[in-house]
Short mmCIF file of C-alpha atoms in Angstrom, two decimals:
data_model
loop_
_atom_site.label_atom_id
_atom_site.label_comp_id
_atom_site.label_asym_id
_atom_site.label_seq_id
_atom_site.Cartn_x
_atom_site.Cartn_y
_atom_site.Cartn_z
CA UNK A 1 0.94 20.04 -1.47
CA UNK A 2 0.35 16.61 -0.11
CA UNK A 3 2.37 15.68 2.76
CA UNK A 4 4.51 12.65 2.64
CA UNK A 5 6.31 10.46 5.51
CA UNK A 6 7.89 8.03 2.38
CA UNK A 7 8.99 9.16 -0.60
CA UNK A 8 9.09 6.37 -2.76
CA UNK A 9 10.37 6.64 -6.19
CA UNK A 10 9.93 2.50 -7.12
CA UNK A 11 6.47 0.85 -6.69
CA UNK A 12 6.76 -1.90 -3.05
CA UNK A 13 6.54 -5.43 -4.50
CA UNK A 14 3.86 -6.00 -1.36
CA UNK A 15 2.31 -9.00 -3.26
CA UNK A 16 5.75 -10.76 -3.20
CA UNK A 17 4.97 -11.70 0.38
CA UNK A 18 1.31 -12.38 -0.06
CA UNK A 19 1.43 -16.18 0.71
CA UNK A 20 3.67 -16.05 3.92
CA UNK A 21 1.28 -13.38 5.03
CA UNK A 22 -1.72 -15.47 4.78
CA UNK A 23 0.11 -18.16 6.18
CA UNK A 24 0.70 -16.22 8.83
CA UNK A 25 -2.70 -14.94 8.91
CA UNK A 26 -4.45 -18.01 8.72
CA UNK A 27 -2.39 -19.83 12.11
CA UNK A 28 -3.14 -16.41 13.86
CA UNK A 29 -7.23 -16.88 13.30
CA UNK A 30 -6.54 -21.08 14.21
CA UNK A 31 -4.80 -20.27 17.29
CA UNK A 32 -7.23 -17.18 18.22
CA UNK A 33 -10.76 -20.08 16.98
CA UNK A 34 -8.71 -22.75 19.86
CA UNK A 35 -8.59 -20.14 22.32
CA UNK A 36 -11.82 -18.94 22.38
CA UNK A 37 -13.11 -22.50 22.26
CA UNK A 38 -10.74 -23.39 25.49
CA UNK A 39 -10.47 -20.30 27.29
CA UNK A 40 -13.35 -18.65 26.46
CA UNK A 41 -14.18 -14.97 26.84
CA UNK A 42 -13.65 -13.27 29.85
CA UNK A 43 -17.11 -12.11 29.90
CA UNK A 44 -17.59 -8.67 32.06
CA UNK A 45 -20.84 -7.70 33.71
CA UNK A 46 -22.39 -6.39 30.91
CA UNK A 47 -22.96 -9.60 29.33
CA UNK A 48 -22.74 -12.62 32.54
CA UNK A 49 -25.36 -10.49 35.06
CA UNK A 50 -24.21 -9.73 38.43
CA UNK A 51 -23.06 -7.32 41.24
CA UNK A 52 -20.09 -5.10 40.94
CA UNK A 53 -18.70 -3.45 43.78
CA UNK A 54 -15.95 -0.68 43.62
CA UNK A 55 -14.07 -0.27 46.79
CA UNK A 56 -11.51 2.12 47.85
CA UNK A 57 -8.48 0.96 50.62
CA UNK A 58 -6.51 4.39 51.72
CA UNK A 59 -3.08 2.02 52.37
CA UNK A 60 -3.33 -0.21 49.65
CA UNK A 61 -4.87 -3.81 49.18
CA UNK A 62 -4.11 -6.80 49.75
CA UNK A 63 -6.22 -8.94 46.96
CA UNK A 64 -5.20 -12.40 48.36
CA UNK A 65 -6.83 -11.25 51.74
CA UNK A 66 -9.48 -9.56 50.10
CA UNK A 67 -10.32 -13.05 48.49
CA UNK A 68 -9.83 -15.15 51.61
CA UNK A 69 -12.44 -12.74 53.44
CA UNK A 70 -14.84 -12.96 50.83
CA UNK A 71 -14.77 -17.25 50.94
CA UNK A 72 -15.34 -17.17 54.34
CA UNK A 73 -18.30 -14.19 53.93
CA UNK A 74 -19.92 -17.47 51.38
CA UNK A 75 -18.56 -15.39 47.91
CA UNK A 76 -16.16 -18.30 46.75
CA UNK A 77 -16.76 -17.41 43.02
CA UNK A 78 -15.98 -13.40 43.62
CA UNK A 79 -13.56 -12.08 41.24
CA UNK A 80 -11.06 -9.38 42.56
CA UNK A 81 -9.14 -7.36 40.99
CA UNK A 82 -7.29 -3.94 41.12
CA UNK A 83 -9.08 -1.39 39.31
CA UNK A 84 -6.34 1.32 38.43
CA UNK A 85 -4.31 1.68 41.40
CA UNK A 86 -3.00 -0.70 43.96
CA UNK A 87 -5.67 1.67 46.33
CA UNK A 88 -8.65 0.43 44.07
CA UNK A 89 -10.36 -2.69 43.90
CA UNK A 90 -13.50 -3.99 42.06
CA UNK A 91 -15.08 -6.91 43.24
CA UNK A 92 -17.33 -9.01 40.89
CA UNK A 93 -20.25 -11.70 42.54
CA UNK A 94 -22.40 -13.78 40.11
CA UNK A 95 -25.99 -13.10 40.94
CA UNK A 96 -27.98 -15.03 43.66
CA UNK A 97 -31.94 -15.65 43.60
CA UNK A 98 -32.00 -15.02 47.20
CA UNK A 99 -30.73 -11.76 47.46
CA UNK A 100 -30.62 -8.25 46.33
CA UNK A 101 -27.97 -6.32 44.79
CA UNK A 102 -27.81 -4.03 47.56
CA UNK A 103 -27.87 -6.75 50.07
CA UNK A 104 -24.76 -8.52 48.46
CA UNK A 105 -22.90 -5.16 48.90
CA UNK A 106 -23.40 -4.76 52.17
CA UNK A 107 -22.42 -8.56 53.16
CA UNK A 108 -19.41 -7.49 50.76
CA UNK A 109 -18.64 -4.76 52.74
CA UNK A 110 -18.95 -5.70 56.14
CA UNK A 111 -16.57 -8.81 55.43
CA UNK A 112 -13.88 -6.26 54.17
CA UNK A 113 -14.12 -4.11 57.16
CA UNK A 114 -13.80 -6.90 59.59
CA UNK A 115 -9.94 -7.10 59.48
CA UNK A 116 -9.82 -3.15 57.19
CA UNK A 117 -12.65 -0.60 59.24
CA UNK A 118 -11.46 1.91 56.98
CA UNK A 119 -12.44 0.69 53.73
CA UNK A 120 -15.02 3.03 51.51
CA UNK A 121 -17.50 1.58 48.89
CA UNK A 122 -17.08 3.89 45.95
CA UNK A 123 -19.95 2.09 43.84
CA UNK A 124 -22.10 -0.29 43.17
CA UNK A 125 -23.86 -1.54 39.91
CA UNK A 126 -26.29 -4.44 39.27
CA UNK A 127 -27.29 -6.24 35.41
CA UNK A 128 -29.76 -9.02 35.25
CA UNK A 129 -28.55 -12.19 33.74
CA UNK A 130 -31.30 -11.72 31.55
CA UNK A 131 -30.30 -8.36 30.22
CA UNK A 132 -26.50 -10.05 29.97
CA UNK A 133 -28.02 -12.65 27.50
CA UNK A 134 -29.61 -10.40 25.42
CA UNK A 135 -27.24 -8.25 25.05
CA UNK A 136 -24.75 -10.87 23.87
CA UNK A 137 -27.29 -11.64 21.43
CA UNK A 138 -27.72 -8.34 19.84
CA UNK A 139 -24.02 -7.91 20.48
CA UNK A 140 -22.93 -10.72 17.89
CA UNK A 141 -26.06 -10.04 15.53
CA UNK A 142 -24.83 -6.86 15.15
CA UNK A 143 -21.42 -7.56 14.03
CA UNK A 144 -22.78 -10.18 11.94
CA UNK A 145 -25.49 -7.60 10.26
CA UNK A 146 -22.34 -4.66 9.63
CA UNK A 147 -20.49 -7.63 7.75
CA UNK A 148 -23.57 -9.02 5.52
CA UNK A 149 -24.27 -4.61 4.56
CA UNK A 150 -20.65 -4.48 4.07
CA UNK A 151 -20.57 -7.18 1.97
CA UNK A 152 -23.72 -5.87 -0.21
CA UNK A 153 -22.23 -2.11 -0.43
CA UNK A 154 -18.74 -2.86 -2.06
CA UNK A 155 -19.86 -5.86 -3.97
CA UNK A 156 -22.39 -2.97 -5.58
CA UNK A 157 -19.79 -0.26 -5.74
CA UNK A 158 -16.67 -2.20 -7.05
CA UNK A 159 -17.03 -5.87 -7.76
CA UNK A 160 -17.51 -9.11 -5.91
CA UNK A 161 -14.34 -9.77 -6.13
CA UNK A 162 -13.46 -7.36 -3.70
CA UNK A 163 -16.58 -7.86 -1.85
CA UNK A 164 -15.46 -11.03 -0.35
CA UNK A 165 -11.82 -10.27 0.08
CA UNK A 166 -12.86 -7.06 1.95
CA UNK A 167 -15.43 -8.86 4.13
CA UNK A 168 -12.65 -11.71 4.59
CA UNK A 169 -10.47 -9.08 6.23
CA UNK A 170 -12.50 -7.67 8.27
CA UNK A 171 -13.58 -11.35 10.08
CA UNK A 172 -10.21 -11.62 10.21
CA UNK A 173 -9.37 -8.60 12.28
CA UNK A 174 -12.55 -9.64 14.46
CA UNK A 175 -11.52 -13.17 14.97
CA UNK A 176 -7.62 -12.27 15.91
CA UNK A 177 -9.20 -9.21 18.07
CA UNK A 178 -11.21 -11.41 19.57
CA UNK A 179 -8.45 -13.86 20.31
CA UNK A 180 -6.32 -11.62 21.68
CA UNK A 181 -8.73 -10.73 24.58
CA UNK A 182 -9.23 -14.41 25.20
CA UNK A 183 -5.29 -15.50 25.15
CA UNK A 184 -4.64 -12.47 27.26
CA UNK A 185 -8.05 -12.88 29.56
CA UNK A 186 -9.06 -9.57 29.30
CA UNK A 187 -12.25 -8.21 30.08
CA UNK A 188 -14.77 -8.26 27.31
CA UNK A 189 -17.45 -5.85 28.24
CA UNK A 190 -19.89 -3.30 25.94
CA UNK A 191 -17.02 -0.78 25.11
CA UNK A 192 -14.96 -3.36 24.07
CA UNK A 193 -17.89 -4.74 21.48
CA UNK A 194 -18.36 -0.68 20.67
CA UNK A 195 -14.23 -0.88 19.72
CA UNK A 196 -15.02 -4.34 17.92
CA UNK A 197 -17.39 -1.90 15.93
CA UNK A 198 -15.03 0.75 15.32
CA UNK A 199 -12.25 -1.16 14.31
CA UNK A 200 -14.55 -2.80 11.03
CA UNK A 201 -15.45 0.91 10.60
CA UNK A 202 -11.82 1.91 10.36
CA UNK A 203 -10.62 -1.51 8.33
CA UNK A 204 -13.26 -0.72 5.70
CA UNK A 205 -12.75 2.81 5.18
CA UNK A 206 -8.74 2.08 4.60
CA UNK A 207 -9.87 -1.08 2.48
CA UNK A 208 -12.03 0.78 0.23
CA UNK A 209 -9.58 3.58 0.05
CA UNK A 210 -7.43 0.92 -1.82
CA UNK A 211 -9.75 -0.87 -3.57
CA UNK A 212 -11.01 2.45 -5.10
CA UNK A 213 -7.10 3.21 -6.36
CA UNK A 214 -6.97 -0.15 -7.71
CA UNK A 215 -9.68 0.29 -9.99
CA UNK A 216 -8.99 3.66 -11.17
CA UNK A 217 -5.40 2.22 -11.50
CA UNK A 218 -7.08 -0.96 -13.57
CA UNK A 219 -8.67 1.26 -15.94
CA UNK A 220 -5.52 3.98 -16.53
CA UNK A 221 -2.33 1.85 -16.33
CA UNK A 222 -2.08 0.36 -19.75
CA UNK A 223 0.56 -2.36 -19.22
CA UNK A 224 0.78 -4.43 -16.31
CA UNK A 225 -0.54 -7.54 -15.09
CA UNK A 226 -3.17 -7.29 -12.18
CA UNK A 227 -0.28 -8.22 -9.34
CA UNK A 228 1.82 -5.23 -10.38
CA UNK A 229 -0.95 -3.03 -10.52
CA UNK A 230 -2.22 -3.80 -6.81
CA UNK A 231 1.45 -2.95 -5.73
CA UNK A 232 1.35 0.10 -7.85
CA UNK A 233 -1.57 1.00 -5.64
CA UNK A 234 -0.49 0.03 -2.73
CA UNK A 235 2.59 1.87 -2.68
CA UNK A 236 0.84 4.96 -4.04
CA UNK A 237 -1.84 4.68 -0.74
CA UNK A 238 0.80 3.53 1.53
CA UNK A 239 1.53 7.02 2.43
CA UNK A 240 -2.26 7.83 3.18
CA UNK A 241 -1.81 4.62 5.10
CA UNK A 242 0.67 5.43 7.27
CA UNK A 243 -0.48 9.01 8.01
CA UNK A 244 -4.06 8.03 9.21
CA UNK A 245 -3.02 4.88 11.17
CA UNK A 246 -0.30 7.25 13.18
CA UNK A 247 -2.40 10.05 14.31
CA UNK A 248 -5.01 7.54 15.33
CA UNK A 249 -2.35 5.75 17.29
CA UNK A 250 -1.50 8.83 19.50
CA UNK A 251 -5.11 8.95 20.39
CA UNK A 252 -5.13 5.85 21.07
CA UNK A 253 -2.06 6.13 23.27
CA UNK A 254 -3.46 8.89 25.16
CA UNK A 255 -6.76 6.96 25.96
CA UNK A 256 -4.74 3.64 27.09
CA UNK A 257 -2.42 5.22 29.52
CA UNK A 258 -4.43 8.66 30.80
CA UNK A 259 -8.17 7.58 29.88
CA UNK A 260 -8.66 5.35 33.28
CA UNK A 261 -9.23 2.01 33.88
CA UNK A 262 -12.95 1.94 32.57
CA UNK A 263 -11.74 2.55 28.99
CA UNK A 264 -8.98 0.59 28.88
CA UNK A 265 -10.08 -2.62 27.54
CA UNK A 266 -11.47 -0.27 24.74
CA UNK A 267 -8.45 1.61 24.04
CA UNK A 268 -6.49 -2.12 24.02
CA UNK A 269 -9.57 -3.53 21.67
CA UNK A 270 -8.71 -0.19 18.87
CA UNK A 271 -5.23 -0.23 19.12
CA UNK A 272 -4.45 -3.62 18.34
CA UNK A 273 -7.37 -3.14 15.65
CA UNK A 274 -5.75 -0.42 14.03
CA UNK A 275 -2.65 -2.38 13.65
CA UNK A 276 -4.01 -5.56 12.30
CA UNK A 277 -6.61 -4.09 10.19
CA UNK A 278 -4.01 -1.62 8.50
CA UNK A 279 -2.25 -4.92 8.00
CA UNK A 280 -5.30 -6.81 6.38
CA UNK A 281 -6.22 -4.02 4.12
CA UNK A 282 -2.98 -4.39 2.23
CA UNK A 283 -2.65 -8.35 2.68
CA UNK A 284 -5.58 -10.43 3.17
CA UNK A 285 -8.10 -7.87 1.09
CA UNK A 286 -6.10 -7.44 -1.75
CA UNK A 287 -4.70 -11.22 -1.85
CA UNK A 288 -7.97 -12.09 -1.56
CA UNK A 289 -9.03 -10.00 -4.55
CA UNK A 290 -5.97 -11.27 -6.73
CA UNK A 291 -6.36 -14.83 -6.06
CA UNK A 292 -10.03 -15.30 -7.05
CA UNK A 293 -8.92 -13.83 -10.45
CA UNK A 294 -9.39 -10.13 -10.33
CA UNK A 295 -8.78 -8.59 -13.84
CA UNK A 296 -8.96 -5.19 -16.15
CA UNK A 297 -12.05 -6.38 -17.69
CA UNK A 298 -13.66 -6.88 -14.15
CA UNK A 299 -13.56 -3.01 -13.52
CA UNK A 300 -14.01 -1.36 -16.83
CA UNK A 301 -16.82 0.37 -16.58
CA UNK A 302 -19.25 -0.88 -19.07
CA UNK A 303 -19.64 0.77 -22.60
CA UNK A 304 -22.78 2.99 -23.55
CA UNK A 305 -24.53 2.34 -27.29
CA UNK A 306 -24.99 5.38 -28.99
CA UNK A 307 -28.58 6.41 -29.92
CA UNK A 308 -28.72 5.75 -33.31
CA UNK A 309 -25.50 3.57 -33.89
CA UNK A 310 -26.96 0.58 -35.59
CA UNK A 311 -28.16 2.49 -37.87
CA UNK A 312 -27.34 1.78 -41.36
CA UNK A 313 -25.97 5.38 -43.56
CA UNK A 314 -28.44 6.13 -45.99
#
């Protein structure tokens, strides 16, 4: 016996509200595009290059001090920030010609524990601005390469129809993703691009999930036009839906508020993912699908000639 949150005894007209939604869809993506061409990325270390220094203060820190040592120590451009707790603090400094990563810490350092002795460096990492470039480069080609197979693999297993709507959803949970971090100035480093990943891994599995009931719905529901038999699926999936997108949300949960500060930008990056992608899937995929003209002819699968049929009875 399947188990069932809704029990729905009339099919959800979901297609009523298709044009609102993609309305609403499309000034999300405009105002996530201006964003990221104004504010940018907040890029993390991963991708600008750098020094980051993790420091511990036992009665708390002051970040405004912190800052004002560090300008007068010749580290104008260090970013501070608690990491955490109001205890921790991680210190970012753009990378110098002139000097070492270990050298920076120690200047680091020695300015904090001029006016706090008891300050403790918990750790220190160093990435080359070359290895920042390419890894933004093979960071974006990747996403880029996942969408152009996706695109290939359902266009081959259903129809091109929902090819491009599927492919048009998931840029559009990227994009708003994507936006998000930008609006909000959050740090984008590698887990975030690995929950950038995930999230067109989840968005495709409950897109194809859909597209597979539409078809097999296509090819058994006699009457209908091809509007009422994407709600018919819809509402048959929605179920399915809502069970996988709630026990992925408690994980989810768990990870933002227990899993630490160095996951957090990657529990943020999947949880918004799994909401707007669960959205797409029903809105943008399937309104996509229905607008460039999907029909019951489009998915019948096509008929076999006999061996032998053209033959004339003797």
């Amino acid at each position: 016996m399947q188990f069932q949150i809704l029990k729905l005894s009339e099919t959800v007209n979901f297609m009523k509200l298709r044009f609102p939604a993609m309305i609403f869809s499309t000034l999300l993506i405009v105002g996530s595009i201006a964003s990221l061409a104004v504010n940018q990325l907040n890029w993390g270390l991963d991708f600008t290059g750098g020094t980051v220094i993790q420091v511990n203060y036992p009665d708390g820190a002051n970040l405004e001090l912190i800052r004002a040592e560090l300008t007068e120590a010749n580290f104008p451009d260090a970013v501070v920030q608690n990491f955490g707790s109001s205890q921790e603090v991680l210190i970012r400094v753009a990378p110098r010609d002139d000097l070492q990563a270990e050298v920076i810490g120690d200047m680091v350092l020695a300015a904090l524990k001029a006016d706090v002795p008891n300050v403790e460096m918990q750790r220190i990492e160093f990435v080359g601005p070359n290895v920042g470039e390419e890894l933004t480069e093979q960071g974006g080609l990747a996403m880029l390469v996942a969408l152009i197979c996706i695109l290939i693999y359902v266009a081959m297993r259903f129809e091109y129809r929902f090819a491009l709507g599927s492919v048009g959803a998931l840029a559009h949970d990227v994009i708003i993703t994507l936006g998000l971090f930008s609006i909000l100035q959050l740090e984008f480093d590698l887990t975030v691009l690995a929950a950038l990943l995930a999230v067109i891994g989840y968005s495709l599995n409950d897109t194809i999930v859909v597209s597979d009931r539409i078809r097999e719905n296509f090819r058994k529901v006699r009457k209908g036009g091809p509007e009422e038999i994407i709600n018919i699926s819809l509402t048959q999936t929605l179920n399915r839906t809502i069970v996988t997108s709630l026990t992925t949300i408690l994980v989810l949960l768990a990870l933002f508020f227990k899993g630490g500060a160095l996951i957090h930008g990657f529990a943020t990056a999947l949880l918004f993912g799994v909401f707007i992608g669960t959205y797409s899937s029903v809105y943008i995929a399937s309104s996509v699908a229905l607008f460039l003209g999907i029909s019951k002819e489009d998915l019948m699968p096509p008929e076999v000639e006999k061996e032998g049929e053209d033959l004339e009875p003797l």
